[in-house]
Coordinates of C-alpha atoms in Angstrom, one line a residue:
Chain A
X1 CA -0.8 -85.1 -24.7
X2 CA -3.2 -82.3 -21.1
X3 CA -1.3 -81.8 -17.9
X4 CA 1.7 -84.0 -16.2
X5 CA 1.1 -87.9 -15.3
X6 CA 3.1 -87.4 -11.6
X7 CA 1.5 -88.1 -8.5
X8 CA 0.3 -84.8 -6.0
X9 CA 2.2 -83.7 -3.8
X10 CA 0.4 -83.3 -0.3
X11 CA 0.7 -79.4 -1.1
X12 CA -1.0 -79.3 -4.2
X13 CA -3.8 -82.3 -3.3
X14 CA -4.8 -79.5 -0.1
X15 CA -5.4 -76.4 -2.8
X16 CA -7.6 -79.3 -5.7
X17 CA -8.8 -81.2 -3.6
X18 CA -10.8 -79.1 -1.7
X19 CA -12.9 -78.0 -4.8
X20 CA -13.4 -82.1 -5.8
X21 CA -14.6 -82.2 -2.3
X22 CA -17.4 -79.3 -2.9
X23 CA -19.1 -81.1 -5.8
X24 CA -19.1 -84.4 -4.5
X25 CA -15.4 -86.3 -5.7
X26 CA -14.7 -88.3 -2.7
X27 CA -11.5 -90.0 -2.0
X28 CA -11.4 -93.6 -1.8
X29 CA -10.4 -95.9 0.8
X30 CA -7.3 -98.6 -0.1
X31 CA -6.2 -95.8 -2.9
X32 CA -5.1 -93.0 -4.5
X33 CA -8.2 -91.8 -6.2
X34 CA -11.2 -90.1 -6.5
X35 CA -15.2 -91.3 -7.3
X36 CA -18.0 -90.0 -7.9
X37 CA -21.5 -91.0 -8.7
X38 CA -23.5 -88.8 -10.5
X39 CA -27.4 -89.5 -11.3
X40 CA -29.5 -88.7 -14.3
X41 CA -33.1 -88.7 -15.5
X42 CA -33.3 -91.8 -18.1
X43 CA -30.7 -94.1 -19.7
X44 CA -30.4 -91.7 -22.8
X45 CA -28.7 -88.4 -20.6
X46 CA -26.8 -90.1 -18.2
X47 CA -25.3 -92.3 -21.7
X48 CA -25.4 -88.9 -23.9
X49 CA -22.7 -87.1 -21.2
X50 CA -21.1 -90.4 -21.0
X51 CA -20.7 -90.0 -24.3
X52 CA -19.1 -86.2 -24.1
X53 CA -17.6 -87.6 -21.0
X54 CA -15.4 -89.9 -23.7
X55 CA -15.0 -88.1 -26.7
X56 CA -13.6 -85.4 -24.4
X57 CA -11.2 -88.5 -22.4
X58 CA -9.8 -89.4 -25.9
X59 CA -9.4 -86.0 -26.9
X60 CA -7.3 -86.5 -23.0
X61 CA -6.5 -89.3 -22.9
X62 CA -6.9 -90.2 -20.5
X63 CA -9.8 -92.1 -19.2
X64 CA -11.8 -92.6 -16.6
X65 CA -12.3 -95.9 -14.9
X66 CA -16.6 -95.8 -15.0
X67 CA -19.4 -97.6 -14.1
X68 CA -23.1 -97.2 -15.7
X69 CA -26.2 -99.0 -14.8
X70 CA -29.7 -97.3 -16.9
X71 CA -29.1 -93.8 -15.2
X72 CA -26.3 -93.1 -13.1
X73 CA -22.8 -93.2 -13.7
X74 CA -20.1 -94.4 -11.1
X75 CA -16.3 -93.2 -11.6
X76 CA -12.9 -93.0 -10.5
X77 CA -10.3 -91.2 -12.1
X78 CA -6.5 -92.4 -11.1
X79 CA -4.0 -92.5 -13.4
X80 CA -1.9 -95.1 -14.2
X81 CA 1.3 -93.9 -15.6
X82 CA 1.9 -93.0 -11.7
X83 CA -0.5 -95.3 -9.3
X84 CA -2.2 -92.0 -7.9
X85 CA -4.0 -88.7 -8.5
X86 CA -2.1 -86.5 -11.7
X87 CA -3.0 -83.2 -13.2
X88 CA -4.7 -85.8 -16.2
X89 CA -7.3 -86.7 -13.2
X90 CA -8.0 -83.0 -11.9
X91 CA -8.7 -81.6 -15.0
X92 CA -10.9 -84.2 -16.2
X93 CA -12.6 -84.4 -13.3
X94 CA -13.6 -80.6 -14.1
X95 CA -15.1 -81.3 -18.0
X96 CA -17.4 -84.1 -15.7
X97 CA -18.5 -81.5 -14.1
X98 CA -19.0 -78.6 -16.6
X99 CA -20.5 -81.4 -18.2
X100 CA -23.2 -83.1 -15.8
X101 CA -23.9 -79.0 -15.3
X102 CA -24.6 -78.5 -18.2
X103 CA -26.8 -82.2 -18.6
X104 CA -29.8 -80.9 -15.5
Chain B
X1 CA -35.2 -84.4 -44.7
X2 CA -35.1 -86.7 -42.1
X3 CA -37.1 -88.6 -39.5
X4 CA -37.3 -88.2 -36.0
X5 CA -34.3 -89.1 -33.7
X6 CA -34.9 -90.7 -31.3
X7 CA -33.8 -89.5 -27.6
X8 CA -30.9 -91.5 -27.3
X9 CA -29.7 -90.5 -30.9
X10 CA -30.2 -87.4 -30.5
X11 CA -27.9 -87.3 -27.8
X12 CA -25.1 -89.2 -28.8
X13 CA -25.5 -86.6 -32.1
X14 CA -25.7 -83.9 -29.4
X15 CA -22.3 -85.0 -27.5
X16 CA -20.9 -85.5 -31.1
X17 CA -21.7 -82.1 -32.3
X18 CA -20.6 -80.6 -28.7
X19 CA -17.5 -82.5 -28.5
X20 CA -16.3 -80.1 -31.7
X21 CA -17.3 -81.8 -34.6
X22 CA -18.3 -79.9 -37.8
X23 CA -21.8 -80.3 -39.0
X24 CA -19.6 -80.6 -42.9
X25 CA -16.7 -82.7 -40.7
X26 CA -19.8 -85.0 -40.3
X27 CA -22.1 -84.9 -43.1
X28 CA -18.8 -85.0 -44.9
X29 CA -17.9 -89.0 -42.6
X30 CA -21.8 -89.6 -43.3
X31 CA -21.3 -89.5 -46.0
X32 CA -18.1 -91.3 -46.9
X33 CA -20.0 -94.6 -44.2
X34 CA -22.7 -94.5 -46.6
X35 CA -26.1 -93.3 -47.7
X36 CA -28.5 -94.5 -45.4
X37 CA -27.8 -92.7 -42.9
X38 CA -28.7 -89.1 -42.4
X39 CA -29.0 -87.0 -45.3
X40 CA -26.7 -84.5 -45.1
X41 CA -28.1 -81.9 -47.3
X42 CA -27.0 -79.4 -45.2
X43 CA -26.8 -77.6 -41.8
X44 CA -30.1 -75.9 -41.9
X45 CA -31.4 -80.4 -43.0
X46 CA -29.1 -81.5 -39.7
X47 CA -31.2 -79.2 -37.4
X48 CA -33.7 -79.6 -38.5
X49 CA -34.0 -82.8 -38.1
X50 CA -32.3 -82.9 -34.7
X51 CA -34.2 -80.6 -33.7
X52 CA -37.3 -82.7 -34.2
X53 CA -36.9 -85.3 -31.0
X54 CA -34.8 -84.8 -27.9
X55 CA -33.7 -81.9 -26.0
X56 CA -33.7 -78.3 -27.1
X57 CA -30.1 -78.2 -27.0
X58 CA -29.4 -80.5 -29.9
X59 CA -31.4 -78.0 -32.0
X60 CA -29.1 -75.2 -31.3
X61 CA -26.4 -76.9 -31.4
X62 CA -26.6 -77.6 -34.8
X63 CA -27.4 -74.3 -35.2
X64 CA -24.6 -73.1 -33.9
X65 CA -21.9 -75.3 -35.0
X66 CA -23.2 -75.2 -38.6
X67 CA -23.8 -71.7 -39.5
X68 CA -20.8 -70.8 -40.9
X69 CA -20.2 -67.1 -39.6
X70 CA -16.2 -67.7 -38.8
X71 CA -16.0 -67.6 -35.3
X72 CA -18.9 -68.9 -32.7
X73 CA -18.1 -65.6 -30.4
X74 CA -19.5 -63.3 -33.9
X75 CA -22.6 -65.5 -33.1
X76 CA -22.1 -65.0 -29.7
X77 CA -21.9 -61.3 -29.6
X78 CA -24.1 -60.7 -32.1
X79 CA -27.1 -62.4 -29.8
X80 CA -25.8 -60.4 -26.6
X81 CA -24.3 -57.1 -27.7
X82 CA -26.1 -54.6 -29.9
X83 CA -21.9 -53.5 -30.2
X84 CA -19.5 -55.0 -31.3
X85 CA -18.7 -58.1 -29.8
X86 CA -17.3 -58.8 -26.5
X87 CA -15.7 -62.2 -26.3
X88 CA -13.0 -62.9 -28.3
X89 CA -13.0 -66.1 -29.3
X90 CA -10.2 -67.2 -27.2
X91 CA -12.5 -66.3 -23.9
X92 CA -14.8 -69.3 -25.4
X93 CA -13.5 -72.9 -23.5
X94 CA -14.1 -74.8 -27.3
X95 CA -16.4 -73.8 -29.5
X96 CA -18.8 -77.1 -27.9
X97 CA -18.8 -74.0 -25.1
X98 CA -20.0 -71.5 -27.5
X99 CA -22.7 -74.3 -28.8
X100 CA -24.1 -75.6 -25.3
X101 CA -23.6 -71.8 -24.0
X102 CA -26.0 -70.7 -26.8
X103 CA -28.6 -73.8 -26.1
X104 CA -28.3 -73.0 -22.9
X105 CA -30.2 -69.1 -23.8
X106 CA -32.3 -70.7 -25.9
X107 CA -33.7 -73.0 -23.6
X108 CA -34.0 -70.4 -20.7
X109 CA -35.9 -67.9 -23.9
X110 CA -38.4 -70.6 -23.4
X111 CA -38.9 -70.5 -19.8
X112 CA -40.9 -67.5 -18.3
X113 CA -39.2 -64.4 -18.0
X114 CA -39.4 -63.6 -14.9
X115 CA -39.0 -66.9 -13.7
X116 CA -35.8 -66.5 -14.7
X117 CA -34.9 -62.8 -13.4
X118 CA -35.1 -64.4 -9.9
X119 CA -33.1 -66.6 -11.1
X120 CA -30.7 -63.5 -12.9
X121 CA -31.1 -61.6 -10.6
X122 CA -30.5 -63.9 -7.2
X123 CA -27.2 -65.0 -8.8
X124 CA -26.5 -60.9 -9.2
X125 CA -26.9 -61.3 -5.1
X126 CA -25.6 -64.4 -4.3
X127 CA -21.6 -63.1 -5.7
X128 CA -22.0 -60.1 -5.4
X129 CA -21.7 -58.3 -9.4
X130 CA -23.0 -55.1 -9.8
X131 CA -25.6 -54.2 -11.9
X132 CA -22.8 -52.1 -14.3
X133 CA -21.6 -55.1 -14.8
X134 CA -24.4 -56.9 -16.7
X135 CA -25.0 -53.7 -18.3
X136 CA -21.7 -52.5 -19.5
X137 CA -21.2 -56.3 -21.1
X138 CA -25.3 -56.1 -21.9
X139 CA -25.0 -53.0 -24.1
X140 CA -29.3 -53.0 -21.6
X141 CA -30.5 -50.1 -20.6
X142 CA -30.1 -50.4 -17.1
X143 CA -32.9 -48.6 -15.6
X144 CA -34.3 -51.2 -18.2
X145 CA -32.9 -53.7 -16.5
X146 CA -33.3 -53.5 -12.9
X147 CA -36.7 -52.8 -13.4
X148 CA -36.8 -56.1 -15.8
X149 CA -35.0 -57.8 -12.9
X150 CA -37.0 -56.9 -9.8
X151 CA -40.3 -56.0 -11.0
X152 CA -41.1 -57.8 -13.9
X153 CA -41.7 -54.7 -16.3
X154 CA -41.1 -56.9 -19.6
X155 CA -38.0 -57.5 -21.9
X156 CA -37.5 -58.2 -25.7
X157 CA -36.7 -61.9 -26.7
X158 CA -33.6 -60.3 -28.2
X159 CA -32.4 -58.3 -25.1
X160 CA -33.1 -61.2 -23.1
X161 CA -30.8 -63.5 -24.8
X162 CA -28.3 -60.2 -24.5
X163 CA -28.6 -61.1 -20.5
X164 CA -29.2 -64.4 -20.4
X165 CA -26.3 -65.0 -22.8
X166 CA -24.4 -62.6 -19.8
X167 CA -25.7 -65.0 -17.0
X168 CA -24.5 -67.9 -18.0
X169 CA -21.3 -66.3 -19.3
X170 CA -21.2 -65.7 -16.4
X171 CA -21.8 -68.7 -14.9
X172 CA -18.0 -69.1 -16.1
X173 CA -16.8 -68.4 -13.1
X174 CA -18.3 -70.3 -11.3
X175 CA -15.7 -73.3 -13.5
X176 CA -13.1 -70.3 -13.1
X177 CA -13.5 -70.5 -9.5
X178 CA -12.5 -73.9 -10.3
X179 CA -10.0 -74.8 -12.2
X180 CA -8.1 -71.2 -11.7
X181 CA -7.7 -73.4 -8.0
X182 CA -4.6 -75.1 -8.5
X183 CA -5.1 -75.3 -12.1
X184 CA -3.3 -72.0 -12.4
X185 CA -5.1 -70.1 -15.4
X186 CA -6.9 -73.0 -17.2
X187 CA -8.9 -70.6 -18.8
X188 CA -8.8 -68.3 -19.6
X189 CA -10.2 -65.3 -18.3
X190 CA -10.4 -64.1 -14.8
X191 CA -13.3 -63.6 -12.8
X192 CA -13.6 -60.1 -11.7
X193 CA -12.3 -59.2 -15.1
X194 CA -15.3 -59.7 -16.9
X195 CA -13.9 -58.3 -19.8
X196 CA -10.2 -57.1 -19.8
X197 CA -9.9 -55.7 -23.6
X198 CA -13.2 -53.5 -22.3
X199 CA -11.7 -52.1 -19.7
X200 CA -9.2 -52.6 -17.7
X201 CA -10.8 -52.6 -14.2
X202 CA -12.3 -54.2 -12.4
X203 CA -16.2 -53.6 -10.4
X204 CA -15.6 -52.2 -6.7
X205 CA -15.9 -53.9 -4.2
X206 CA -18.7 -54.8 -2.3
X207 CA -19.3 -56.3 1.5
X208 CA -22.0 -59.0 1.2
X209 CA -23.8 -58.9 3.9
X210 CA -23.2 -63.0 5.0
X211 CA -19.2 -60.8 6.4
X212 CA -20.8 -57.8 7.4
X213 CA -22.0 -60.0 9.9
X214 CA -19.1 -61.8 11.0
X215 CA -17.5 -57.7 10.9
X216 CA -20.6 -56.4 13.1
X217 CA -20.1 -60.0 15.5
X218 CA -16.0 -58.8 16.3
X219 CA -17.3 -55.6 15.5
X220 CA -18.9 -55.8 18.8
X221 CA -16.6 -57.7 20.6
X222 CA -13.7 -55.7 20.2
X223 CA -13.0 -52.1 18.2
X224 CA -9.7 -52.2 17.4
X225 CA -8.5 -55.4 16.3
X226 CA -5.4 -56.4 15.3
X227 CA -3.5 -56.8 12.1
X228 CA -3.6 -61.1 13.3
X229 CA -7.2 -60.5 14.3
X230 CA -8.3 -58.7 10.9
X231 CA -6.2 -61.5 9.3
X232 CA -8.2 -64.5 10.7
X233 CA -11.4 -61.5 9.8
X234 CA -10.4 -61.7 6.7
X235 CA -10.3 -65.8 6.0
X236 CA -14.0 -65.9 7.8
X237 CA -15.5 -63.6 5.7
X238 CA -13.8 -65.5 2.6
X239 CA -15.3 -68.5 3.1
X240 CA -18.5 -67.2 4.8
X241 CA -18.7 -65.9 1.2
X242 CA -17.6 -68.3 -1.1
X243 CA -19.6 -70.8 1.4
X244 CA -23.0 -67.9 -0.1
X245 CA -22.0 -68.2 -3.8
X246 CA -21.3 -72.9 -3.3
X247 CA -18.1 -73.2 -3.9
X248 CA -15.4 -74.0 -1.8
X249 CA -13.6 -71.7 0.0
X250 CA -10.0 -72.6 -1.2
X251 CA -11.1 -71.1 -3.8
X252 CA -11.5 -67.8 -2.7
X253 CA -9.2 -66.3 -6.3
X254 CA -12.6 -66.9 -7.6
X255 CA -14.6 -64.4 -5.9
X256 CA -12.5 -60.9 -7.5
X257 CA -13.6 -58.5 -7.3
X258 CA -15.2 -58.5 -4.1
X259 CA -12.4 -60.6 -2.5
X260 CA -12.3 -59.6 1.0
X261 CA -8.5 -58.7 1.8
X262 CA -7.4 -57.6 5.2
X263 CA -6.8 -53.2 4.3
X264 CA -10.8 -54.0 3.3
X265 CA -11.2 -55.4 6.6
X266 CA -9.1 -52.2 8.1
X267 CA -11.1 -49.8 6.1
X268 CA -14.4 -51.0 7.5
X269 CA -13.4 -51.0 11.5
X270 CA -12.1 -47.1 10.5
X271 CA -15.0 -46.4 9.8
X272 CA -17.2 -48.3 12.0
X273 CA -15.1 -46.0 14.5
X274 CA -15.9 -43.0 13.0
X275 CA -19.2 -44.1 12.8
X276 CA -19.4 -44.5 16.7
X277 CA -18.2 -41.5 17.2
X278 CA -20.1 -39.7 15.6
X279 CA -22.9 -40.9 16.7
X280 CA -21.8 -40.5 20.6
X281 CA -20.9 -36.9 19.4
X282 CA -24.2 -36.6 18.4
X283 CA -25.6 -37.4 21.2
X284 CA -23.2 -35.5 23.7
X285 CA -24.7 -33.0 21.6
X286 CA -27.9 -33.0 22.0
X287 CA -27.5 -33.3 25.7
X288 CA -25.9 -30.2 25.8
X289 CA -28.3 -28.8 24.3
X290 CA -31.9 -27.4 24.1
X291 CA -33.8 -29.5 26.7
X292 CA -33.5 -32.7 25.3
X293 CA -37.3 -34.0 26.2
X294 CA -38.1 -37.4 25.6
X295 CA -37.6 -36.9 22.0
X296 CA -34.1 -37.5 22.0
X297 CA -34.7 -40.1 23.7
X298 CA -37.4 -42.1 21.8
X299 CA -34.9 -40.9 18.5
X300 CA -31.8 -41.3 19.3
X301 CA -32.7 -45.2 21.1
X302 CA -34.5 -46.1 18.0
X303 CA -31.9 -45.3 15.8
X304 CA -29.2 -46.3 16.6
X305 CA -28.5 -49.0 14.8
X306 CA -26.5 -52.4 16.1
X307 CA -23.0 -50.8 15.1
X308 CA -23.9 -48.4 12.4
X309 CA -23.9 -44.7 15.0
X310 CA -22.8 -42.2 12.4
X311 CA -20.7 -40.2 13.9
X312 CA -21.1 -36.3 14.0
X313 CA -20.1 -35.0 10.8
X314 CA -19.8 -31.5 9.7
X315 CA -22.7 -29.2 8.9
X316 CA -22.3 -31.2 5.3
X317 CA -23.4 -34.2 6.4
X318 CA -26.9 -31.6 6.1
X319 CA -26.7 -31.6 2.8
X320 CA -26.8 -34.6 3.4
X321 CA -30.6 -35.5 4.1
X322 CA -30.9 -35.2 0.0
X323 CA -29.5 -38.1 -1.7
X324 CA -28.6 -37.0 -5.1
X325 CA -28.2 -34.6 -4.9
X326 CA -25.5 -32.5 -6.4
X327 CA -24.2 -32.5 -3.3
X328 CA -20.2 -32.7 -4.1
X329 CA -21.0 -29.0 -4.7
X330 CA -22.2 -28.3 -1.2
X331 CA -20.3 -30.1 0.2
X332 CA -17.7 -28.6 -1.4
X333 CA -18.8 -25.1 -0.1
X334 CA -19.2 -26.3 3.2
X335 CA -15.9 -27.7 4.3
X336 CA -15.3 -24.8 5.9
X337 CA -15.3 -24.8 9.3
X338 CA -17.6 -26.2 11.0
X339 CA -17.6 -25.4 14.2
X340 CA -18.5 -27.0 17.1
X341 CA -23.0 -26.1 16.3
X342 CA -22.7 -27.5 12.8
X343 CA -21.5 -30.6 14.1
X344 CA -23.8 -30.9 16.8
X345 CA -26.4 -30.2 14.5
X346 CA -25.6 -32.4 11.5
X347 CA -24.7 -35.3 14.2
X348 CA -28.1 -34.6 15.2
X349 CA -29.4 -34.8 12.4
X350 CA -27.2 -37.7 11.3
X351 CA -28.1 -39.9 14.4
X352 CA -31.1 -40.5 13.5
X353 CA -30.6 -41.5 10.4
X354 CA -27.7 -44.2 10.4
X355 CA -30.1 -46.6 11.9
X356 CA -28.4 -49.5 10.7
X357 CA -28.0 -48.9 7.3
X358 CA -24.6 -49.7 5.7
X359 CA -22.0 -48.5 5.5
X360 CA -23.2 -46.3 2.2
X361 CA -21.5 -45.1 -1.0
X362 CA -22.3 -42.8 -3.8
X363 CA -23.1 -39.7 -2.6
X364 CA -23.0 -39.4 0.6
X365 CA -19.6 -39.8 0.5
X366 CA -18.4 -37.2 -1.9
X367 CA -19.6 -35.0 1.4
X368 CA -17.4 -37.6 3.3
X369 CA -14.8 -36.7 2.0
X370 CA -15.3 -33.1 1.6
X371 CA -15.6 -33.1 5.1
X372 CA -12.4 -34.7 6.4
X373 CA -10.9 -32.5 4.6
X374 CA -12.4 -30.0 7.0
X375 CA -10.7 -31.4 10.3
X376 CA -13.3 -31.9 11.9
X377 CA -15.5 -35.2 13.5
X378 CA -16.7 -37.0 10.1
X379 CA -19.1 -39.0 9.0
X380 CA -18.1 -42.0 8.1
X381 CA -19.5 -42.5 4.4
X382 CA -22.1 -45.3 5.5
X383 CA -23.8 -42.2 7.4
X384 CA -24.9 -40.9 4.7
X385 CA -27.1 -44.4 3.9
X386 CA -28.6 -43.8 7.6
X387 CA -29.6 -40.5 6.9
X388 CA -31.1 -42.2 3.2
X389 CA -32.9 -45.0 5.2
X390 CA -33.3 -42.8 8.3
X391 CA -35.7 -40.3 6.5
X392 CA -38.3 -43.0 5.1
X393 CA -38.3 -44.3 8.5
X394 CA -39.3 -41.9 11.3
X395 CA -41.5 -39.8 8.8
X396 CA -43.3 -39.5 12.3
X397 CA -40.7 -39.2 14.7
X398 CA -40.4 -35.1 15.6
X399 CA -43.4 -34.7 17.5
X400 CA -41.0 -32.6 19.8
X401 CA -40.3 -29.8 18.9
X402 CA -38.4 -29.0 22.0
X403 CA -35.8 -31.2 21.5
X404 CA -34.7 -29.4 18.7
X405 CA -32.1 -31.7 17.3
X406 CA -33.5 -35.2 17.8
X407 CA -36.7 -34.1 16.9
X408 CA -35.4 -32.0 13.6
X409 CA -33.1 -34.8 12.8
X410 CA -36.6 -37.3 12.1
X411 CA -38.2 -34.4 10.5
X412 CA -34.9 -34.0 8.1
X413 CA -35.0 -36.9 7.0
X414 CA -37.8 -37.0 5.6
X415 CA -37.8 -34.4 4.7
X416 CA -34.7 -34.6 2.1
X417 CA -35.2 -36.5 -0.2
X418 CA -38.4 -35.6 -0.8
X419 CA -37.4 -32.6 -2.5
X420 CA -34.2 -31.6 -3.6
X421 CA -35.4 -29.3 -6.9
X422 CA -37.6 -27.1 -4.4
X423 CA -34.7 -26.3 -2.6
X424 CA -32.6 -25.6 -5.5
X425 CA -34.7 -23.1 -6.3
X426 CA -35.1 -21.6 -3.7
X427 CA -32.3 -21.0 -2.2
X428 CA -31.5 -18.2 -4.4
X429 CA -30.3 -16.7 -1.8
X430 CA -31.9 -17.0 1.1
X431 CA -31.1 -20.9 3.2
X432 CA -33.1 -19.0 5.7
X433 CA -36.3 -20.0 3.8
X434 CA -35.6 -23.7 5.0
X435 CA -35.3 -22.8 8.6
X436 CA -38.1 -20.6 7.7
X437 CA -40.1 -23.5 7.3
X438 CA -39.2 -24.9 10.4
X439 CA -38.5 -22.3 12.4
X440 CA -41.9 -21.5 11.5
X441 CA -44.3 -24.5 12.4
X442 CA -42.2 -24.3 15.7
X443 CA -41.3 -21.1 16.5
X444 CA -44.3 -18.9 16.0
X445 CA -41.9 -16.0 16.9
X446 CA -41.8 -13.1 15.8
X447 CA -39.1 -14.0 12.8
X448 CA -40.2 -11.9 9.3
X449 CA -40.5 -14.5 6.9
X450 CA -37.6 -15.4 4.4
X451 CA -40.6 -13.7 1.0
X452 CA -37.1 -14.4 -1.5
X453 CA -38.1 -18.2 -1.5
X454 CA -41.3 -18.6 -2.9
X455 CA -43.7 -21.1 -2.4
X456 CA -42.2 -23.2 -0.1
X457 CA -42.7 -20.8 2.4
X458 CA -45.5 -19.6 2.2
X459 CA -47.1 -21.2 4.5
X460 CA -44.2 -20.2 6.7
X461 CA -44.4 -18.2 9.7
X462 CA -42.2 -15.0 9.3
X463 CA -38.6 -16.0 10.6
X464 CA -35.3 -13.7 10.9
X465 CA -32.4 -15.3 10.2
X466 CA -29.3 -12.1 9.7
X467 CA -28.1 -13.5 7.5
X468 CA -28.6 -14.8 4.9
X469 CA -28.2 -18.6 4.5
X470 CA -26.6 -20.0 1.5
X471 CA -28.2 -21.4 -1.1
X472 CA -25.5 -23.9 -1.8
X473 CA -27.3 -25.4 2.1
X474 CA -30.0 -27.8 -0.2
X475 CA -31.6 -28.3 3.6
X476 CA -33.8 -30.9 2.1
X477 CA -35.5 -30.9 4.9
X478 CA -38.2 -27.5 2.9
X479 CA -41.2 -27.9 0.7
X480 CA -41.5 -31.3 2.4
X481 CA -41.6 -30.0 5.5
X482 CA -44.9 -28.9 6.1
X483 CA -45.9 -32.1 8.0
X484 CA -42.8 -31.9 9.6
X485 CA -43.3 -28.3 11.4
X486 CA -40.9 -28.9 14.6
X487 CA -38.6 -29.8 13.7
X488 CA -38.3 -26.5 12.2
X489 CA -35.9 -25.6 15.2
X490 CA -33.7 -27.7 13.9
X491 CA -33.6 -27.1 10.3
X492 CA -33.4 -23.4 11.6
X493 CA -30.3 -24.8 13.3
X494 CA -28.9 -26.6 10.7
X495 CA -29.0 -24.3 8.2
X496 CA -27.7 -21.7 10.3
X497 CA -25.4 -23.5 11.0
X498 CA -25.0 -23.9 7.2
X499 CA -24.0 -20.5 6.4
X500 CA -21.2 -20.4 7.9
X501 CA -20.1 -22.9 6.5
X502 CA -21.4 -22.2 2.4
X503 CA -19.5 -19.3 0.6
X504 CA -21.7 -17.5 1.7
X505 CA -19.5 -13.7 2.3
X506 CA -20.8 -11.4 4.9
X507 CA -23.1 -13.1 6.4
X508 CA -20.7 -15.8 7.6
X509 CA -20.4 -13.2 10.5
X510 CA -22.9 -15.0 10.5
X511 CA -22.2 -15.5 14.0
X512 CA -24.6 -12.7 15.2
X513 CA -27.4 -14.8 13.6
X514 CA -26.5 -17.3 14.9
X515 CA -27.4 -15.4 18.3
X516 CA -30.7 -14.4 15.9
X517 CA -32.0 -17.4 16.1
X518 CA -30.9 -19.5 18.5
X519 CA -32.7 -16.6 20.5
X520 CA -35.5 -16.9 17.7
X521 CA -37.1 -19.6 19.8
X522 CA -35.4 -22.5 19.3
X523 CA -34.8 -21.9 23.0
X524 CA -31.6 -24.0 21.3
X525 CA -29.4 -22.3 23.5
X526 CA -25.8 -23.4 21.6
X527 CA -23.1 -20.5 22.5
X528 CA -21.1 -22.7 20.3
X529 CA -22.3 -21.7 17.1
X530 CA -21.9 -18.2 18.4
X531 CA -17.7 -19.5 19.7

């Protein structure tokens, strides 16, 4: 199991979240999660992106909450075990960034 | 053969393959699934099939993954480097990363080389990456690389592939900037150090334009910041550098070798203060020297740049005009006592140059170091840069013969870089020749020409120097000076000044010679020289 499932402390958040915020991940109101919307050229690319993320999610055993309509993908990351953000979310977010970057 | 895949199929297949699925495993799975699926003949077939449709990258993936060449790295390295593989398998995030990189490289290769070159160049500038790093890892020739990136000189495909592969890999630096932040080494390879195994050396730190701007503004406010203020500046600069690179400021560690630290800020301020002292000294000398006239006025202001006036430096600086020359050797000889005169001369010289040049580095730095050894006011390293740029920018400045210092400075500047080669040989033993050139032009005096100089002197009038100038003083003024005769007085002075320092044996008594010089027509009552 990749990464720990413990909720991120305030310090860790200060360290890790700015990176994600800089690329567009925002904190969700009302819950301890991060959210981002991705936009692709067409459905194929969007789904290709989702496939890659899905395969990685399986590998990490950490899955995103997401929504897809044609070329848009909305992803929300949170860890169920700790009811909030954990290292796994950060890892997955970074991976998602890499994949998204390679898709565009 | 398989029929063309739909785009989605291609995408999904790419995703599958990128996720670490090897071709063989996929084929096996397919075989188990049923024969009606894609034929599992061989990697090549798959590659072709996949390549038929969908993004180009897909075509690359199967090839990349399918080639049973052992490690992914080997494939990558062969493409990127003509020498043994630079990267180890460990460096790649995963096989999918390698495949992805190859795909991107292929895409870049299909594009217009000049456009990609511009992209790569701007990336290098944005992240302040020295070309040397690229050259070291790709095995390309630096000159060729530079020309390709700056001027569009054609580069063969294989070499471009190496360059693009480096580029794609270097972009992992950006990813690392993210991952390093809090995750502490998710990625193994630190950004600044591209190949720890190859060379345990980080790139030389270089100030970025954004940081420099911040520092100059701070310098104008206060020349001597306290430790707290310096630390504040460190934060500010790192933030600016991160922003320039499009990265969150809290991931400053990703700057690697270009990370701004308090020590660097401290050194920067120290160097600027020295520069200013030097410039001040030059100004003082100029005004105290021969009637400055309008020359120094316009010259000085023209050249003074915000914050980069180089402080007067010992004579070795004069040499500095010639860039790329064996400055070190010259400087080495000079370090002896430069006294006031030399300093002033050089100060004048330098004053003109530092127009806003950045603290330079290269050859001048060696001289700078030597100069410091002498103990006199040392021109900061940046002076050298200034000189260099100065000379290019102010060719026409030296119009006043009388304004020896100022006028000559421009002249000197222009002369300098032009003729390093000629200076050497001509110097044989008549450093004076240099002076001759300068002097002759303005002074038409009764100075006997030093014939030993050779061709460069032909047009000059006789100039008499009691002491032979040392060849080591490569006066950049030499040959190209013709047009800047006005500078000769200056040059003469410079040369004169130089000589005392050099290895010149006896003539150093040169004080006498100096007197000659001075009387010569320089009309510079440089009493200090004789001191």
